Amino acid sequence: MNILAFESSCDETSAAIVERLDDGELRIKSNIIASQIETHRLYGGVVPEIASRAHAEAISRITYEALSEADLSLSDVDLIAVTANPGLIGALLVGVNFAKGIAAANNIPLVAVDHIKGHAAAALLGDKDSAPKPPYLALTVSGGHTAIYLVEDYTDFKIIGTTRDDAIGEAFDKIGRIIGIPYPAGKGFDELSKKGFILATGDKEAFYSKYKKSAAYKDREMTLPSPAIADDSLDFSFSGLKTAAINLLHRFEQSGRELPRELFAARYTFEAVEAVAKKISLALALHPGLDLVLSGGVAANSHLRYRLNEVCRKAGVSLFMPPISLCGDNAAMIAAQGYYEYMKGNLADSTLNASALDSIV
Ligand code: KG4
Ligand code: ZN
């Protein structure tokens, strides 16, 4: 079975072909991603109207590329999957309308995919035996989301924890921009923090685990609040961390001192990662024996990957992390989730509409 999938919820236009093999493997045959990052970088963030236009310009070409790289034509496609929510409405509409058109013109079944479920489904791509099996917990950390889900079945997600304001990716992007890291700042922040951990611990490699004992960690001037809500909930608040960081940066500026950028990045990353580790430890304790799937653009963060590995090992459960190349927005993950929606009988038709809103409650 060949699945053609589309993703256009934010600033990446993507089309992919995923084949479902008889042994259950979901094999990526092509996964074309046209990134708009260079365009939006000029503005320091995504401009929705520009995003929609760029999707409309790219989608036919990348569909052609996805089919030709997989050596297939539309007559070989058995299912079409498309991200229908959440995201930028104008951007989503490009993918949804394009998918509806191809499905109707070629008489191919269509399924709508929730972007968040799609991110978690990145872990389902590849060999069936090494993929997680529900029930499991999924943590989605991206530019728009920071949430923990209880995945009872491949298509049945319940939210058990979320951010009450900003997402973790947004927290990296916004502060990163202020300290001069180009948009999207997540990757640059990751690298700068690595240098910060090396500086703080005096080691040749970045030893995250040694940071807490370093003199840099005890530097009161660098103190930042935890974005983990201080109660029994699984919720976060990243706006407090962001505001405190802005105040810290102002203090340095006003006193004319140069900011130790690496050490600042390390502290900021440490607080963000520790908050996630804390709430994930709690979630794993509340749901004993469930494995964890890490997903979303921020799942590429090396410090978060290291720390969650430690948390899961301690809890005696497995951590499933998609390869870095499948953490950000891509259509292969939408195809994987689309397959399970199809198996569940969740078919869409020509009345399908896009929505900016979350559908998982
Ligand atoms: O999932 P994604 O591609 O798009 C959304 O659905 O939002 O996530 C994008 C986010 C951006 O905020 C970007 O800065 C962040 O993922 N990101 C990272 C890293 N790589 C990408 N954040 C931290 N560390 C990284 N290595
Ligand atoms: Zn995403």
GROMACS .gro file of C-alpha atoms and ligand atoms in nm:
model
  388
    1MET     CA    1   0.000   0.000   0.000
    2ASN     CA    2   0.142   0.340  -0.104
    3ILE     CA    3   0.048   0.650   0.093
    4LEU     CA    4   0.098   0.999  -0.051
    5ALA     CA    5   0.102   1.258   0.227
    6PHE     CA    6   0.112   1.636   0.253
    7GLU     CA    7   0.222   1.869   0.532
    8SER     CA    8   0.182   2.249   0.510
    9SER     CA    9   0.086   2.362   0.862
   10CYS     CA   10   0.368   2.613   0.919
   11ASP     CA   11   0.683   2.700   0.725
   12GLU     CA   12   0.770   2.371   0.555
   13THR     CA   13   0.592   2.236   0.250
   14SER     CA   14   0.637   1.862   0.239
   15ALA     CA   15   0.515   1.569   0.030
   16ALA     CA   16   0.611   1.209   0.097
   17ILE     CA   17   0.548   0.856  -0.020
   18VAL     CA   18   0.541   0.588   0.248
   19GLU     CA   19   0.484   0.223   0.163
   20ARG     CA   20   0.320  -0.007   0.410
   21LEU     CA   21   0.485  -0.346   0.360
   22ASP     CA   22   0.321  -0.682   0.431
   23ASP     CA   23   0.525  -0.728   0.749
   24GLY     CA   24   0.385  -0.401   0.886
   25GLU     CA   25   0.688  -0.183   0.817
   26LEU     CA   26   0.612   0.174   0.715
   27ARG     CA   27   0.895   0.241   0.470
   28ILE     CA   28   0.979   0.593   0.353
   29LYS     CA   29   1.021   0.598  -0.024
   30SER     CA   30   1.050   0.975  -0.048
   31ASN     CA   31   1.012   1.268   0.190
   32ILE     CA   32   1.058   1.601   0.012
   33ILE     CA   33   1.072   1.911   0.229
   34ALA     CA   34   1.071   2.262   0.084
   35SER     CA   35   1.173   2.488   0.371
   36GLN     CA   36   1.071   2.853   0.379
   37ILE     CA   37   1.312   2.935   0.661
   38GLU     CA   38   1.535   3.163   0.453
   39THR     CA   39   1.230   3.372   0.354
   40HIS     CA   40   1.095   3.411   0.707
   41ARG     CA   41   1.442   3.469   0.859
   42LEU     CA   42   1.431   3.824   0.718
   43TYR     CA   43   1.141   3.895   0.954
   44GLY     CA   44   1.269   3.698   1.255
   45GLY     CA   45   0.968   3.466   1.252
   46VAL     CA   46   0.698   3.311   1.032
   47VAL     CA   47   0.482   3.557   0.838
   48PRO     CA   48   0.155   3.365   0.782
   49GLU     CA   49   0.055   3.528   0.453
   50ILE     CA   50   0.398   3.472   0.302
   51ALA     CA   51   0.389   3.111   0.425
   52SER     CA   52   0.057   3.041   0.249
   53ARG     CA   53   0.184   3.181  -0.080
   54ALA     CA   54   0.509   2.988  -0.060
   55HIS     CA   55   0.315   2.664   0.007
   56ALA     CA   56   0.093   2.730  -0.297
   57GLU     CA   57   0.400   2.789  -0.513
   58ALA     CA   58   0.585   2.476  -0.395
   59ILE     CA   59   0.322   2.207  -0.353
   60SER     CA   60   0.284   2.085  -0.714
   61ARG     CA   61   0.659   2.067  -0.766
   62ILE     CA   62   0.732   1.878  -0.445
   63THR     CA   63   0.448   1.634  -0.514
   64TYR     CA   64   0.604   1.560  -0.850
   65GLU     CA   65   0.943   1.518  -0.683
   66ALA     CA   66   0.802   1.286  -0.414
   67LEU     CA   67   0.640   1.064  -0.678
   68SER     CA   68   0.942   1.057  -0.906
   69GLU     CA   69   1.189   0.985  -0.623
   70ALA     CA   70   0.967   0.692  -0.521
   71ASP     CA   71   0.947   0.589  -0.887
   72LEU     CA   72   0.566   0.592  -0.875
   73SER     CA   73   0.279   0.767  -1.049
   74LEU     CA   74  -0.055   0.874  -0.905
   75SER     CA   75  -0.214   0.552  -1.028
   76ASP     CA   76   0.009   0.362  -0.778
   77VAL     CA   77  -0.116   0.567  -0.480
   78ASP     CA   78  -0.369   0.388  -0.255
   79LEU     CA   79  -0.423   0.654   0.009
   80ILE     CA   80  -0.381   1.031   0.049
   81ALA     CA   81  -0.313   1.181   0.392
   82VAL     CA   82  -0.302   1.550   0.474
   83THR     CA   83  -0.242   1.764   0.783
   84ALA     CA   84  -0.576   1.934   0.854
   85ASN     CA   85  -0.502   2.090   1.197
   86PRO     CA   86  -0.359   2.261   1.404
   87GLY     CA   87  -0.145   2.527   1.239
   88LEU     CA   88  -0.167   2.848   1.037
   89ILE     CA   89  -0.505   2.837   0.872
   90GLY     CA   90  -0.399   2.980   0.535
   91ALA     CA   91  -0.103   2.744   0.523
   92LEU     CA   92  -0.311   2.437   0.614
   93LEU     CA   93  -0.573   2.523   0.352
   94VAL     CA   94  -0.316   2.495   0.074
   95GLY     CA   95  -0.235   2.133   0.163
   96VAL     CA   96  -0.595   2.037   0.239
   97ASN     CA   97  -0.733   2.174  -0.088
   98PHE     CA   98  -0.451   2.028  -0.293
   99ALA     CA   99  -0.499   1.684  -0.131
  100LYS     CA  100  -0.876   1.699  -0.180
  101GLY     CA  101  -0.830   1.785  -0.546
  102ILE     CA  102  -0.589   1.498  -0.615
  103ALA     CA  103  -0.801   1.251  -0.418
  104ALA     CA  104  -1.123   1.346  -0.600
  105ALA     CA  105  -0.967   1.360  -0.947
  106ASN     CA  106  -0.801   1.019  -0.908
  107ASN     CA  107  -1.060   0.847  -0.692
  108ILE     CA  108  -0.816   0.783  -0.407
  109PRO     CA  109  -0.932   0.759  -0.042
  110LEU     CA  110  -0.844   1.062   0.173
  111VAL     CA  111  -0.765   1.090   0.545
  112ALA     CA  112  -0.716   1.401   0.759
  113VAL     CA  113  -0.427   1.397   1.006
  114ASP     CA  114  -0.376   1.599   1.323
  115HIS     CA  115  -0.026   1.750   1.310
  116ILE     CA  116   0.052   1.653   1.671
  117LYS     CA  117  -0.047   1.291   1.617
  118GLY     CA  118   0.168   1.308   1.305
  119HIS     CA  119   0.473   1.419   1.504
  120ALA     CA  120   0.435   1.123   1.741
  121ALA     CA  121   0.384   0.888   1.444
  122ALA     CA  122   0.738   0.972   1.325
  123ALA     CA  123   0.842   0.703   1.576
  124LEU     CA  124   0.627   0.448   1.389
  125LEU     CA  125   0.821   0.478   1.064
  126GLY     CA  126   1.059   0.195   0.978
  127ASP     CA  127   1.082  -0.157   1.111
  128LYS     CA  128   0.761  -0.260   1.292
  129ASP     CA  129   0.950  -0.450   1.563
  130SER     CA  130   1.143  -0.143   1.672
  131ALA     CA  131   0.835   0.084   1.681
  132PRO     CA  132   0.644   0.160   2.003
  133LYS     CA  133   0.316  -0.021   2.066
  134PRO     CA  134   0.024   0.158   2.237
  135PRO     CA  135  -0.049   0.233   2.510
  136TYR     CA  136   0.242   0.476   2.554
  137LEU     CA  137   0.308   0.835   2.651
  138ALA     CA  138   0.400   1.091   2.386
  139LEU     CA  139   0.578   1.418   2.452
  140THR     CA  140   0.545   1.672   2.173
  141VAL     CA  141   0.789   1.962   2.194
  142SER     CA  142   0.773   2.203   1.903
  143GLY     CA  143   0.742   2.566   1.803
  144GLY     CA  144   0.372   2.565   1.891
  145HIS     CA  145   0.332   2.283   2.144
  146THR     CA  146   0.473   2.144   2.466
  147ALA     CA  147   0.236   1.870   2.572
  148ILE     CA  148   0.225   1.520   2.716
  149TYR     CA  149  -0.029   1.276   2.574
  150LEU     CA  150  -0.158   0.939   2.679
  151VAL     CA  151  -0.174   0.742   2.354
  152GLU     CA  152  -0.425   0.465   2.420
  153ASP     CA  153  -0.444   0.352   2.062
  154TYR     CA  154  -0.263   0.472   1.746
  155THR     CA  155  -0.543   0.722   1.683
  156ASP     CA  156  -0.665   0.787   2.037
  157PHE     CA  157  -0.468   1.060   2.218
  158LYS     CA  158  -0.560   1.223   2.550
  159ILE     CA  159  -0.379   1.532   2.673
  160ILE     CA  160  -0.245   1.490   3.029
  161GLY     CA  161  -0.017   1.794   3.049
  162THR     CA  162   0.046   2.109   2.849
  163THR     CA  163   0.200   2.454   2.853
  164ARG     CA  164  -0.026   2.724   2.989
  165ASP     CA  165   0.134   2.988   2.764
  166ASP     CA  166   0.437   2.968   2.533
  167ALA     CA  167   0.575   2.652   2.376
  168ILE     CA  168   0.932   2.541   2.446
  169GLY     CA  169   1.038   2.597   2.082
  170GLU     CA  170   0.897   2.950   2.095
  171ALA     CA  171   1.095   3.007   2.417
  172PHE     CA  172   1.418   2.908   2.237
  173ASP     CA  173   1.334   3.104   1.922
  174LYS     CA  174   1.241   3.430   2.097
  175ILE     CA  175   1.533   3.447   2.340
  176GLY     CA  176   1.766   3.312   2.071
  177ARG     CA  177   1.670   3.602   1.848
  178ILE     CA  178   1.758   3.852   2.121
  179ILE     CA  179   2.105   3.703   2.170
  180GLY     CA  180   2.168   3.704   1.796
  181ILE     CA  181   2.088   3.349   1.684
  182PRO     CA  182   1.910   3.348   1.344
  183TYR     CA  183   1.553   3.214   1.321
  184PRO     CA  184   1.465   2.939   1.405
  185ALA     CA  185   1.706   2.957   1.695
  186GLY     CA  186   1.658   2.607   1.842
  187LYS     CA  187   1.954   2.441   1.671
  188GLY     CA  188   2.186   2.738   1.730
  189PHE     CA  189   2.078   2.748   2.096
  190ASP     CA  190   2.156   2.378   2.128
  191GLU     CA  191   2.509   2.433   1.995
  192LEU     CA  192   2.573   2.745   2.204
  193SER     CA  193   2.456   2.561   2.518
  194LYS     CA  194   2.696   2.278   2.440
  195LYS     CA  195   2.981   2.532   2.451
  196GLY     CA  196   2.834   2.667   2.776
  197PHE     CA  197   2.833   2.325   2.942
  198ILE     CA  198   3.194   2.272   2.832
  199LEU     CA  199   3.294   2.612   2.976
  200ALA     CA  200   3.105   2.551   3.299
  201THR     CA  201   3.244   2.206   3.369
  202GLY     CA  202   3.591   2.256   3.222
  203ASP     CA  203   3.562   1.926   3.033
  204LYS     CA  204   3.642   1.863   2.668
  205GLU     CA  205   3.288   1.743   2.600
  206ALA     CA  206   2.955   1.884   2.709
  207PHE     CA  207   2.868   1.691   3.025
  208TYR     CA  208   2.517   1.804   3.101
  209SER     CA  209   2.505   1.593   3.416
  210LYS     CA  210   2.805   1.770   3.572
  211TYR     CA  211   2.665   2.119   3.514
  212LYS     CA  212   2.467   2.138   3.838
  213LYS     CA  213   2.784   2.100   4.042
  214SER     CA  214   2.973   2.372   3.853
  215ALA     CA  215   3.048   2.722   3.981
  216ALA     CA  216   2.859   2.860   3.679
  217TYR     CA  217   2.540   2.696   3.802
  218LYS     CA  218   2.586   2.861   4.142
  219ASP     CA  219   2.630   3.206   3.984
  220ARG     CA  220   2.330   3.392   4.128
  221GLU     CA  221   2.332   3.649   3.853
  222MET     CA  222   2.239   3.374   3.607
  223THR     CA  223   1.948   3.239   3.807
  224LEU     CA  224   1.636   3.164   3.601
  225PRO     CA  225   1.301   3.020   3.713
  226SER     CA  226   1.184   2.669   3.630
  227PRO     CA  227   0.911   2.649   3.363
  228ALA     CA  228   0.764   2.343   3.538
  229ILE     CA  229   0.444   2.445   3.722
  230ALA     CA  230   0.515   2.386   4.092
  231ASP     CA  231   0.225   2.153   4.164
  232ASP     CA  232   0.117   1.795   4.095
  233SER     CA  233   0.001   1.878   3.741
  234LEU     CA  234   0.195   1.786   3.428
  235ASP     CA  235   0.181   2.148   3.310
  236PHE     CA  236   0.443   2.401   3.208
  237SER     CA  237   0.471   2.778   3.178
  238PHE     CA  238   0.753   2.903   2.957
  239SER     CA  239   0.657   3.272   2.957
  240GLY     CA  240   0.804   3.325   3.308
  241LEU     CA  241   1.137   3.177   3.199
  242LYS     CA  242   1.134   3.399   2.892
  243THR     CA  243   1.054   3.717   3.088
  244ALA     CA  244   1.318   3.641   3.350
  245ALA     CA  245   1.572   3.584   3.072
  246ILE     CA  246   1.483   3.920   2.912
  247ASN     CA  247   1.530   4.091   3.250
  248LEU     CA  248   1.866   3.920   3.295
  249LEU     CA  249   1.976   4.035   2.949
  250HIS     CA  250   1.864   4.391   3.032
  251ARG     CA  251   2.065   4.390   3.355
  252PHE     CA  252   2.380   4.304   3.161
  253GLU     CA  253   2.306   4.568   2.898
  254GLN     CA  254   2.230   4.841   3.151
  255SER     CA  255   2.549   4.780   3.346
  256GLY     CA  256   2.751   4.777   3.024
  257ARG     CA  257   2.884   4.426   3.081
  258GLU     CA  258   2.922   4.171   2.806
  259LEU     CA  259   2.688   3.874   2.837
  260PRO     CA  260   2.864   3.537   2.867
  261ARG     CA  261   2.642   3.404   2.585
  262GLU     CA  262   2.747   3.041   2.613
  263LEU     CA  263   2.691   3.025   2.989
  264PHE     CA  264   2.359   3.204   2.956
  265ALA     CA  265   2.244   2.963   2.683
  266ALA     CA  266   2.351   2.666   2.897
  267ARG     CA  267   2.152   2.791   3.196
  268TYR     CA  268   1.842   2.866   2.988
  269THR     CA  269   1.857   2.524   2.819
  270PHE     CA  270   1.918   2.355   3.153
  271GLU     CA  271   1.606   2.508   3.310
  272ALA     CA  272   1.391   2.421   3.005
  273VAL     CA  273   1.521   2.062   2.986
  274GLU     CA  274   1.500   2.001   3.363
  275ALA     CA  275   1.137   2.117   3.365
  276VAL     CA  276   1.050   1.866   3.093
  277ALA     CA  277   1.249   1.593   3.273
  278LYS     CA  278   1.064   1.666   3.597
  279LYS     CA  279   0.716   1.648   3.446
  280ILE     CA  280   0.803   1.342   3.237
  281SER     CA  281   0.931   1.163   3.550
  282LEU     CA  282   0.599   1.245   3.714
  283ALA     CA  283   0.399   1.130   3.410
  284LEU     CA  284   0.590   0.801   3.400
  285ALA     CA  285   0.526   0.750   3.772
  286LEU     CA  286   0.154   0.816   3.721
  287HIS     CA  287   0.143   0.570   3.429
  288PRO     CA  288   0.377   0.292   3.539
  289GLY     CA  289   0.526   0.073   3.268
  290LEU     CA  290   0.432   0.296   2.975
  291ASP     CA  291   0.710   0.376   2.729
  292LEU     CA  292   0.776   0.730   2.604
  293VAL     CA  293   0.777   0.869   2.251
  294LEU     CA  294   0.960   1.198   2.205
  295SER     CA  295   0.855   1.408   1.906
  296GLY     CA  296   0.842   1.754   1.747
  297GLY     CA  297   1.113   1.994   1.629
  298VAL     CA  298   1.262   2.043   1.979
  299ALA     CA  299   1.303   1.663   2.006
  300ALA     CA  300   1.619   1.728   1.802
  301ASN     CA  301   1.771   1.901   2.106
  302SER     CA  302   2.078   1.702   2.211
  303HIS     CA  303   2.050   1.792   2.581
  304LEU     CA  304   1.681   1.698   2.597
  305ARG     CA  305   1.753   1.367   2.422
  306TYR     CA  306   2.032   1.290   2.670
  307ARG     CA  307   1.826   1.385   2.977
  308LEU     CA  308   1.508   1.199   2.876
  309ASN     CA  309   1.714   0.893   2.803
  310GLU     CA  310   1.835   0.911   3.162
  311VAL     CA  311   1.481   0.963   3.298
  312CYS     CA  312   1.340   0.667   3.103
  313ARG     CA  313   1.629   0.440   3.200
  314LYS     CA  314   1.568   0.525   3.565
  315ALA     CA  315   1.196   0.450   3.525
  316GLY     CA  316   1.277   0.121   3.349
  317VAL     CA  317   1.088   0.209   3.031
  318SER     CA  318   1.193   0.256   2.669
  319LEU     CA  319   1.239   0.593   2.503
  320PHE     CA  320   1.151   0.610   2.133
  321MET     CA  321   1.310   0.903   1.953
  322PRO     CA  322   1.270   0.956   1.580
  323PRO     CA  323   1.596   1.034   1.398
  324ILE     CA  324   1.675   1.409   1.393
  325SER     CA  325   1.570   1.425   1.026
  326LEU     CA  326   1.214   1.324   1.122
  327CYS     CA  327   1.174   1.548   1.429
  328GLY     CA  328   1.084   1.865   1.237
  329ASP     CA  329   0.781   1.905   1.014
  330ASN     CA  330   0.770   1.649   0.732
  331ALA     CA  331   0.507   1.458   0.537
  332ALA     CA  332   0.639   1.105   0.605
  333MET     CA  333   0.516   1.130   0.964
  334ILE     CA  334   0.175   1.243   0.832
  335ALA     CA  335   0.167   0.934   0.607
  336ALA     CA  336   0.240   0.709   0.908
  337GLN     CA  337  -0.045   0.856   1.111
  338GLY     CA  338  -0.264   0.861   0.799
  339TYR     CA  339  -0.220   0.486   0.765
  340TYR     CA  340  -0.354   0.426   1.118
  341GLU     CA  341  -0.643   0.672   1.067
  342TYR     CA  342  -0.734   0.479   0.753
  343MET     CA  343  -0.719   0.144   0.936
  344LYS     CA  344  -0.951   0.289   1.200
  345GLY     CA  345  -1.198   0.387   0.923
  346ASN     CA  346  -1.149   0.761   0.978
  347LEU     CA  347  -1.197   0.862   0.615
  348ALA     CA  348  -1.241   1.221   0.504
  349ASP     CA  349  -1.431   1.347   0.199
  350SER     CA  350  -1.466   1.660  -0.010
  351THR     CA  351  -1.622   1.847   0.284
  352LEU     CA  352  -1.291   1.830   0.475
  353ASN     CA  353  -1.185   2.169   0.607
  354ALA     CA  354  -0.868   2.286   0.779
  355SER     CA  355  -0.867   2.417   1.134
  356ALA     CA  356  -0.612   2.625   1.322
  357LEU     CA  357  -0.715   2.461   1.649
  358ASP     CA  358  -0.600   2.163   1.850
  359SER     CA  359  -0.833   1.866   1.836
  360ILE     CA  360  -0.679   1.660   2.115
  361VAL     CA  361  -0.838   1.723   2.455
  362KG4     O1  362   0.790   2.065   1.488
  362KG4     P1  363   0.851   2.186   1.426
  362KG4     O2  364   0.937   2.166   1.303
  362KG4     O3  365   0.742   2.290   1.388
  362KG4     C1  366   0.627   2.310   1.467
  362KG4     O4  367   0.534   2.227   1.455
  362KG4     O5  368   0.633   2.406   1.546
  362KG4     O6  369   0.936   2.258   1.541
  362KG4     C2  370   1.008   2.375   1.518
  362KG4     C3  371   1.079   2.416   1.645
  362KG4     C4  372   1.143   2.554   1.635
  362KG4     O7  373   1.105   2.629   1.750
  362KG4     C5  374   1.293   2.523   1.636
  362KG4     O8  375   1.373   2.628   1.691
  362KG4     C6  376   1.297   2.399   1.724
  362KG4     O9  377   1.186   2.324   1.676
  362KG4     N1  378   1.421   2.321   1.712
  362KG4     C7  379   1.503   2.298   1.818
  362KG4     C8  380   1.613   2.224   1.768
  362KG4     N2  381   1.594   2.201   1.635
  362KG4     C9  382   1.473   2.262   1.603
  362KG4     N3  383   1.493   2.337   1.947
  362KG4    C10  384   1.593   2.301   2.030
  362KG4     N4  385   1.701   2.230   1.991
  362KG4    C11  386   1.716   2.188   1.863
  362KG4     N5  387   1.823   2.118   1.826
  363ZN      ZN  388   0.539   2.055   1.389
   0.00000   0.00000   0.00000
